Amino acid sequence: MQLVLLGDSGVGKSCIVLRFVRGQFDATSKVTVGASFLSQTIALQDSTTVKFEIWDTAGQERYSALAPLYYRGAGVAVIVYDITSPESFKKAQYWVKELQKHGSPDIVMALVGNKADLHEKREVPTEDGMELAEKNGMFFIETSAKTADNINQLFEEIGKRLP
Ligand code: GTP
Ligand code: MG
């Protein structure tokens, strides 16, 4: 199953993937150039397995024209924002629209509010994320790649929602 991660630069896409695939966190994570690819297989509760082929895209504006190369063939799109950054939440709304216009019509979409460990710096209320997700038929979760909170749950829930 091809999965693409989209979202502003710095929201933690690469850290989410690193946490999920290797169980690690990198506080000095470097910006992604172009895109990077990793895969990971998980077992679901009904004892089936899902292999995620993950395209971790670059969030910097200069790479935005490349995004269609990665989301076009994808069965799953994970749109990530940073709960401390309203700007990144706006960008998430842009990606939702873009995927609705140009993504595959049966793509499974998830909305992720990352950096949930930074609660004292929160600027995007949980309710705003929930509302955006609900309006667009997306699965919603808040995660922390730093503490690992909800990272496995994110991928398990996606696995359950696959056709
Ligand atoms: P691009 O590759 O430019 O699109 O950025 P990205 O979305 O891949 O961001 P990346 O994963 O490289 O993380 C950016 C910064 O945020 C790094 O300094 C990470 O250490 C930090 N970071 C990522 N996830 C978390 C998190 O859950 N909590 C905290 N506190 N910091 C995080
Ligand atoms: Mg990255």
PDB file of N, CA and C in Angstrom, residues 4 61 73 78 80 83 87 96 98 101 115 125 133 139 141 149 152 159:
ATOM      1  N   VAL A   4       1.604   8.380   1.224  1.00  0.00           N
ATOM      2  CA  VAL A   4       2.381   9.605   1.047  1.00  0.00           C
ATOM      3  C   VAL A   4       2.149  10.528   2.233  1.00  0.00           C
ATOM      4  N   GLU A  61       8.576  24.876   0.153  1.00  0.00           N
ATOM      5  CA  GLU A  61       7.793  25.378  -0.968  1.00  0.00           C
ATOM      6  C   GLU A  61       8.401  25.019  -2.333  1.00  0.00           C
ATOM      7  N   GLY A  73      -0.207   8.026  -7.217  1.00  0.00           N
ATOM      8  CA  GLY A  73      -0.404   6.576  -7.142  1.00  0.00           C
ATOM      9  C   GLY A  73      -0.719   6.082  -5.739  1.00  0.00           C
ATOM     10  N   VAL A  78      -1.308  10.996   4.230  1.00  0.00           N
ATOM     11  CA  VAL A  78      -1.258  11.461   5.610  1.00  0.00           C
ATOM     12  C   VAL A  78      -0.822  12.925   5.577  1.00  0.00           C
ATOM     13  N   VAL A  80       0.085  16.225   7.525  1.00  0.00           N
ATOM     14  CA  VAL A  80       0.609  16.520   8.850  1.00  0.00           C
ATOM     15  C   VAL A  80       0.720  18.025   9.075  1.00  0.00           C
ATOM     16  N   ILE A  83       0.980  21.258  15.903  1.00  0.00           N
ATOM     17  CA  ILE A  83      -0.045  21.902  16.762  1.00  0.00           C
ATOM     18  C   ILE A  83       0.404  23.254  17.309  1.00  0.00           C
ATOM     19  N   GLU A  87       0.101  28.369  10.891  1.00  0.00           N
ATOM     20  CA  GLU A  87       0.465  28.403   9.473  1.00  0.00           C
ATOM     21  C   GLU A  87       0.507  27.002   8.877  1.00  0.00           C
ATOM     22  N   VAL A  96      -5.519  19.235   1.777  1.00  0.00           N
ATOM     23  CA  VAL A  96      -6.797  18.516   1.711  1.00  0.00           C
ATOM     24  C   VAL A  96      -7.500  18.852   0.395  1.00  0.00           C
ATOM     25  N   GLU A  98      -6.191  20.127  -2.377  1.00  0.00           N
ATOM     26  CA  GLU A  98      -5.385  19.659  -3.510  1.00  0.00           C
ATOM     27  C   GLU A  98      -5.643  18.165  -3.787  1.00  0.00           C
ATOM     28  N   LYS A 101      -9.043  17.553  -5.281  1.00  0.00           N
ATOM     29  CA  LYS A 101      -9.070  17.910  -6.708  1.00  0.00           C
ATOM     30  C   LYS A 101      -8.307  16.912  -7.565  1.00  0.00           C
ATOM     31  N   LYS A 115       3.666  16.956  17.207  1.00  0.00           N
ATOM     32  CA  LYS A 115       4.321  17.720  18.289  1.00  0.00           C
ATOM     33  C   LYS A 115       3.366  17.933  19.459  1.00  0.00           C
ATOM     34  N   PRO A 125      -6.118  24.367  18.396  1.00  0.00           N
ATOM     35  CA  PRO A 125      -6.913  23.524  19.292  1.00  0.00           C
ATOM     36  C   PRO A 125      -7.236  22.172  18.651  1.00  0.00           C
ATOM     37  N   ALA A 133     -11.062  17.417   9.827  1.00  0.00           N
ATOM     38  CA  ALA A 133     -11.062  16.004   9.443  1.00  0.00           C
ATOM     39  C   ALA A 133     -12.487  15.510   9.184  1.00  0.00           C
ATOM     40  N   PHE A 139      -9.593  10.497   8.814  1.00  0.00           N
ATOM     41  CA  PHE A 139      -9.262  10.041  10.152  1.00  0.00           C
ATOM     42  C   PHE A 139      -8.358  11.090  10.798  1.00  0.00           C
ATOM     43  N   ILE A 141      -5.825  12.269  14.206  1.00  0.00           N
ATOM     44  CA  ILE A 141      -5.115  11.878  15.430  1.00  0.00           C
ATOM     45  C   ILE A 141      -4.036  12.916  15.735  1.00  0.00           C
ATOM     46  N   ASP A 149       4.096   8.991  21.194  1.00  0.00           N
ATOM     47  CA  ASP A 149       2.670   8.946  21.495  1.00  0.00           C
ATOM     48  C   ASP A 149       1.832   8.888  20.210  1.00  0.00           C
ATOM     49  N   ASN A 152       2.273   4.500  16.456  1.00  0.00           N
ATOM     50  CA  ASN A 152       1.819   3.194  15.956  1.00  0.00           C
ATOM     51  C   ASN A 152       0.318   3.175  15.727  1.00  0.00           C
ATOM     52  N   GLY A 159      -4.447   1.212   8.662  1.00  0.00           N
ATOM     53  CA  GLY A 159      -4.547  -0.175   8.211  1.00  0.00           C
ATOM     54  C   GLY A 159      -5.970  -0.709   8.282  1.00  0.00           C
TER      55      GLY A 159
END
